[in-house]
Amino acid sequence: DAEKCARYRITNQAGGMCGRCMKTCPWNLQGLFAEAPFRWLAMNAPGTAKALAGLDDRLGRGAINPVKAWWWDIELDKPGKRYVAAAQTNRRGLSPDLDLKYEDQTLAVYPADVMPLPFPITQPLNREEGIARYRALLTPEEYRNRLAKGQTEGLVPGTRPPGEPPVFPMVIARREDLSDDTVRFELTRADGQPLPPFDAGAHVSLMIAPEYQRDYSLAGDPADAAKYVLGIQRESAGRGGSLLIHRVFRPGRRVFVTPPSNLFPLDEGAPFSLLLGGGIGITPMLTMAHRLHALGRDFRLHYLARGTAPFGAEIAAAPWADRAQTHLKTTGPRVDMRTLIPPYTPGAKLYTCGGAGFMDGVFDTARAQGWPEDALAREYFAVPEAPDWVNHPFTLRLTQSGRDIPVAADQSATEALAAHGIAVPTKCSDGICGVCAVTHHAPEGIEHRDYVLSARERESRVILCCSRAREDGGLLPVDL
């Protein structure tokens, strides 16, 4: 049960595994199976596996080998930006006295027609389907009987149609260190073909390492099909992805990238657009400025930075530089937002990206200047500090099927759905990207905890990775 084993050891702090697969595998030269007679018996009489494992336990063989180190015995040392021995590892041994009954186990298998495709990207598995496939497996006797009778249809699972690859290889063509903590990358397609087009405000997912898959806004001209531009800031207090990028991403390195997607779209028909980027939040604003300039639309861009302005020179050299202004704070008071945000005019749109406090200030000033909620849009790069929410159990009602899915107090709605074999696209799991948004039918009964939906959007949409029914034991009908 590869999925269950991987999930167990990945989600346990410091890693862990039950170890039974290792003890009962005749090719595992630990314990009894280091001896040739026992290996022969295990391979030629697999029904003896349980007895052999019990004998192994009684003899005290096959326990943890302190010489071997597994992949969860290392971690990223952030100050040194390298992998080192983990400060804590799970050293728990086997529990041979557990009375496990076969009929109580939920094993799953993933034949070729449902197994993940061979691409370096996180791919969800439908465990409920895997359990059903395990229960439908033929016994060896039935398999041999069908084969002998020539009844070969369905004996071997079909292949899974690959479809469009979820990622494609790119090469880092250029790296430019704009400041001590900000790097600009230009990526080109490894096969030299034109890149998938993108709209202003779009982002891509970057496969940094097996444990790091991160989203980054595109920062180039949407009309340039030859390269993608990324601006990546080193987050010393982050989870390690940006640290690794700054350390190992050099020209010539091959990386895998998803096709662009857009959760921060630009209204290209607006008569006036106001763009405000704080710090690294300037990156999606650059694509918007390029596009608005190409369309001949009226816009203004304000780049607010502290200490240094890494993208200041690029903005000054842009063909739309006369519509942009850089505000660099070194000392003294912050810029007065009222001088940057004019009174609202019908049809105008405002876009902002940056730190949570910065964007809150932009929105507060815009509202005071008469801007309505549906004219304001923002994109978070990091999860803001959340209130001390209290979780209650509640029930999701799937209106398309009529099913009721219980959600425990320590579960999110997306986790509860996944446990029942219902896959909902998710990405951030923090309420900042909007991928898991669905239509709801409970306008008064939802505790919205996301950072992406506007007040008007919340009247009909809910973010399932974080939002919940407001009342203990409440019912939340969703269009699934």
Coordinates of C-alpha atoms in Angstrom, one line a residue, residues 160-438:
R160 CA -3.7 5.5 -18.4
P161 CA -3.9 8.0 -21.2
P162 CA -1.1 10.6 -20.5
G163 CA -2.9 13.6 -21.8
E164 CA -1.1 17.0 -21.6
P165 CA 1.9 16.9 -19.4
P166 CA 1.3 18.9 -16.2
V167 CA 4.9 20.3 -16.3
F168 CA 7.5 20.9 -19.0
P169 CA 11.3 21.4 -18.8
M170 CA 12.8 24.8 -18.9
V171 CA 16.4 26.1 -18.7
I172 CA 17.6 29.0 -16.6
A173 CA 19.0 31.3 -19.3
R174 CA 19.9 34.3 -17.1
R175 CA 20.2 35.1 -13.5
E176 CA 20.5 38.7 -12.2
D177 CA 21.0 39.4 -8.5
L178 CA 19.1 42.7 -8.2
S179 CA 19.8 43.1 -4.4
D180 CA 20.9 41.1 -1.5
D181 CA 17.6 39.2 -1.2
T182 CA 16.0 39.5 -4.7
V183 CA 17.0 37.6 -7.9
R184 CA 15.5 38.0 -11.4
F185 CA 15.5 34.8 -13.5
E186 CA 14.8 34.4 -17.2
L187 CA 13.7 30.9 -18.2
T188 CA 13.5 29.5 -21.7
R189 CA 12.0 26.3 -23.0
A190 CA 14.5 23.4 -23.1
D191 CA 13.3 22.3 -26.5
G192 CA 13.4 25.8 -28.0
Q193 CA 9.6 25.8 -28.8
P194 CA 7.4 28.8 -28.1
L195 CA 6.2 28.9 -24.5
P196 CA 2.5 28.5 -23.5
P197 CA 1.0 32.0 -23.5
F198 CA 0.0 33.8 -20.3
D199 CA -2.3 36.6 -19.3
A200 CA -1.3 39.5 -17.1
G201 CA -1.4 38.5 -13.4
A202 CA -0.6 34.8 -14.1
H203 CA 1.8 32.6 -12.2
V204 CA 3.6 29.3 -12.6
S205 CA 4.4 26.5 -10.2
L206 CA 8.2 25.8 -10.0
M207 CA 9.5 22.3 -9.1
I208 CA 12.4 23.4 -6.9
A209 CA 13.2 20.0 -5.3
P210 CA 11.0 16.9 -4.4
E211 CA 9.8 18.6 -1.2
Y212 CA 9.4 22.1 -2.7
Q213 CA 6.8 23.1 -5.2
R214 CA 6.2 26.8 -5.1
D215 CA 4.1 29.3 -7.1
Y216 CA 5.7 32.5 -8.5
S217 CA 4.1 35.4 -10.4
L218 CA 5.3 35.9 -13.9
A219 CA 7.0 39.3 -14.2
G220 CA 7.7 39.7 -17.9
D221 CA 5.8 40.9 -21.0
P222 CA 2.9 38.6 -21.9
A223 CA 3.7 39.4 -25.6
D224 CA 7.2 37.8 -25.2
A225 CA 6.7 34.0 -26.1
A226 CA 10.5 33.3 -25.8
K227 CA 10.9 33.5 -22.1
Y228 CA 9.3 33.6 -18.6
V229 CA 10.6 36.1 -16.1
L230 CA 10.5 35.5 -12.4
G231 CA 11.4 37.7 -9.5
I232 CA 12.1 35.7 -6.4
Q233 CA 12.8 37.1 -2.9
R234 CA 14.7 35.1 -0.3
E235 CA 12.5 34.5 2.7
S236 CA 14.8 33.7 5.6
A237 CA 11.9 32.8 7.8
G238 CA 10.2 30.7 5.1
R239 CA 10.0 26.9 4.7
G240 CA 13.2 26.7 2.6
G241 CA 12.1 26.9 -1.0
S242 CA 13.4 30.4 -1.8
L243 CA 16.6 29.7 0.1
L244 CA 17.3 26.7 -2.1
I245 CA 16.5 28.7 -5.2
H246 CA 18.9 31.4 -4.3
R247 CA 21.6 28.9 -3.6
V248 CA 21.4 26.4 -6.5
F249 CA 19.5 28.0 -9.4
R250 CA 22.2 29.1 -11.9
P251 CA 22.3 29.6 -15.6
G252 CA 22.1 26.3 -17.5
R253 CA 20.1 24.5 -14.8
R254 CA 17.1 22.6 -16.0
V255 CA 13.8 23.0 -14.0
F256 CA 10.3 21.8 -14.4
V257 CA 7.5 24.4 -14.6
T258 CA 3.7 24.1 -14.9
P259 CA 1.8 26.0 -17.7
P260 CA 0.7 29.4 -16.5
S261 CA -2.6 29.8 -14.6
N262 CA -4.2 33.0 -13.4
L263 CA -6.0 33.7 -10.1
F264 CA -5.3 37.5 -10.4
P265 CA -6.7 38.4 -13.8
L266 CA -6.6 41.9 -15.3
D267 CA -9.8 43.5 -16.6
E268 CA -8.5 44.6 -20.0
G269 CA -11.6 46.7 -20.7
A270 CA -11.3 49.0 -17.7
P271 CA -11.0 52.7 -18.7
F272 CA -8.4 53.2 -16.0
S273 CA -6.3 50.8 -13.9
L274 CA -4.3 51.6 -10.8
L275 CA -1.4 49.3 -10.0
L276 CA 0.3 49.3 -6.6
G277 CA 3.1 46.9 -5.8
G278 CA 4.8 46.7 -2.4
G279 CA 8.2 45.1 -2.4
I280 CA 8.3 41.8 -4.3
G281 CA 4.6 42.3 -4.9
I282 CA 5.6 44.4 -7.9
T283 CA 6.1 41.3 -10.1
P284 CA 2.5 40.7 -11.2
M285 CA 2.1 44.5 -11.7
L286 CA 4.8 44.4 -14.3
T287 CA 2.9 42.0 -16.5
M288 CA -0.2 44.2 -16.1
A289 CA 1.7 47.3 -17.1
H290 CA 3.1 45.7 -20.2
R291 CA -0.3 44.5 -21.2
L292 CA -2.2 47.8 -20.5
H293 CA 0.5 49.6 -22.5
A294 CA 0.1 47.3 -25.5
L295 CA -3.7 47.8 -25.4
G296 CA -3.3 51.6 -25.2
R297 CA -5.2 51.7 -21.9
D298 CA -4.9 54.4 -19.3
F299 CA -3.1 53.3 -16.1
R300 CA -0.7 54.3 -13.4
L301 CA 1.8 52.1 -11.5
H302 CA 3.3 52.8 -8.1
Y303 CA 6.2 50.7 -6.9
L304 CA 6.7 51.1 -3.1
A305 CA 9.9 49.6 -1.7
R306 CA 12.0 49.9 1.5
G307 CA 15.8 50.3 1.5
T308 CA 16.3 49.3 -2.1
A309 CA 14.1 49.0 -5.2
P310 CA 15.3 45.9 -7.1
F311 CA 13.0 46.4 -10.1
G312 CA 13.4 50.2 -10.2
A313 CA 15.9 50.2 -13.1
E314 CA 13.7 47.8 -15.1
I315 CA 10.7 50.1 -14.6
A316 CA 12.7 53.2 -15.6
A317 CA 13.7 51.5 -18.8
A318 CA 10.2 50.3 -19.8
P319 CA 8.3 51.9 -22.7
W320 CA 5.6 52.9 -20.2
A321 CA 8.0 54.5 -17.6
D322 CA 6.2 57.8 -17.9
R323 CA 3.2 56.1 -16.2
A324 CA 5.1 54.6 -13.4
Q325 CA 6.6 56.0 -10.2
T326 CA 9.0 54.4 -7.7
H327 CA 8.6 55.4 -4.0
L328 CA 11.7 54.4 -2.1
K329 CA 11.6 54.6 1.7
T330 CA 14.9 54.8 3.6
T331 CA 14.1 57.1 6.5
G332 CA 11.2 59.2 7.5
P333 CA 7.4 58.6 7.3
R334 CA 5.7 56.3 4.8
V335 CA 4.2 57.7 1.6
D336 CA 0.7 59.0 2.1
M337 CA -1.6 56.6 0.2
R338 CA -4.1 59.4 -0.4
T339 CA -1.6 61.0 -2.7
L340 CA -1.4 57.8 -4.8
I341 CA -5.0 56.7 -4.9
P342 CA -7.4 59.2 -6.6
P343 CA -11.1 59.4 -6.1
Y344 CA -13.0 56.6 -7.8
T345 CA -14.3 57.0 -11.4
P346 CA -16.8 54.7 -12.9
G347 CA -15.3 51.5 -14.4
A348 CA -11.8 52.0 -12.8
K349 CA -10.0 49.0 -11.3
L350 CA -7.3 48.9 -8.6
Y351 CA -4.8 46.0 -8.2
T352 CA -2.4 45.6 -5.4
C353 CA 0.1 43.0 -4.2
G354 CA 2.5 43.0 -1.3
G355 CA 2.5 42.4 2.4
A356 CA -0.8 42.1 4.2
G357 CA -0.4 45.4 6.1
F358 CA 0.5 47.2 2.9
M359 CA -2.5 45.9 1.0
D360 CA -4.9 46.6 3.9
G361 CA -3.7 50.2 3.9
V362 CA -4.3 50.4 0.1
F363 CA -7.8 49.0 0.4
D364 CA -8.7 51.2 3.4
T365 CA -7.6 54.3 1.5
A366 CA -9.3 53.3 -1.7
R367 CA -12.6 52.7 0.2
A368 CA -12.3 56.2 1.8
Q369 CA -11.8 57.5 -1.7
G370 CA -15.1 56.0 -2.8
W371 CA -13.8 52.8 -4.6
P372 CA -16.4 50.0 -4.4
E373 CA -15.4 46.5 -3.4
D374 CA -15.9 45.0 -6.9
A375 CA -13.3 47.5 -8.2
L376 CA -10.6 46.2 -5.8
A377 CA -8.4 43.2 -6.3
R378 CA -5.3 41.9 -4.4
E379 CA -3.0 38.9 -4.4
Y380 CA -1.3 37.5 -1.3
F381 CA 2.2 36.0 -1.5
A382 CA 2.1 34.7 2.1
V383 CA -0.5 33.8 4.7
P384 CA -1.4 36.8 6.9
E385 CA -1.6 36.3 10.7
A386 CA -4.9 34.7 11.3
P387 CA -7.3 35.2 14.2
D388 CA -7.6 32.5 16.9
W389 CA -10.3 30.5 15.1
V390 CA -12.3 27.9 17.0
N391 CA -13.1 24.8 14.9
H392 CA -16.3 22.9 15.2
P393 CA -17.4 19.7 13.4
F394 CA -19.9 20.3 10.6
T395 CA -21.4 18.6 7.6
L396 CA -20.9 19.3 3.9
R397 CA -23.9 18.6 1.8
L398 CA -23.0 17.8 -1.8
T399 CA -26.1 19.2 -3.7
Q400 CA -25.3 17.4 -7.0
S401 CA -25.4 13.9 -5.4
G402 CA -27.2 14.6 -2.1
R403 CA -24.4 13.0 -0.1
D404 CA -23.5 14.3 3.4
I405 CA -19.8 14.4 4.3
P406 CA -19.0 14.9 8.0
V407 CA -16.1 17.2 8.7
A408 CA -14.3 16.7 12.0
A409 CA -13.1 19.7 14.1
D410 CA -9.5 18.8 13.2
Q411 CA -10.2 18.4 9.5
S412 CA -10.6 20.9 6.6
A413 CA -13.5 20.4 4.2
T414 CA -11.0 19.4 1.4
E415 CA -9.4 16.8 3.7
A416 CA -12.8 15.3 4.6
L417 CA -13.7 15.2 0.9
A418 CA -10.4 13.5 0.0
A419 CA -11.0 10.9 2.7
H420 CA -14.3 10.0 1.0
G421 CA -12.7 9.7 -2.4
I422 CA -13.8 13.1 -3.7
A423 CA -10.9 15.0 -5.2
V424 CA -11.1 18.8 -5.1
P425 CA -8.3 20.8 -6.7
T426 CA -6.1 22.4 -4.0
K427 CA -2.8 24.2 -4.0
C428 CA -2.0 26.5 -1.0
S429 CA -4.3 25.0 1.6
D430 CA -4.2 28.3 3.4
G431 CA -6.9 30.3 1.7
I432 CA -4.8 32.6 -0.4
C433 CA -4.9 31.1 -3.9
G434 CA -8.6 30.4 -4.6
V435 CA -8.1 27.1 -6.4
C436 CA -10.5 25.2 -4.2
A437 CA -13.4 27.7 -4.5
V438 CA -16.9 26.2 -5.1

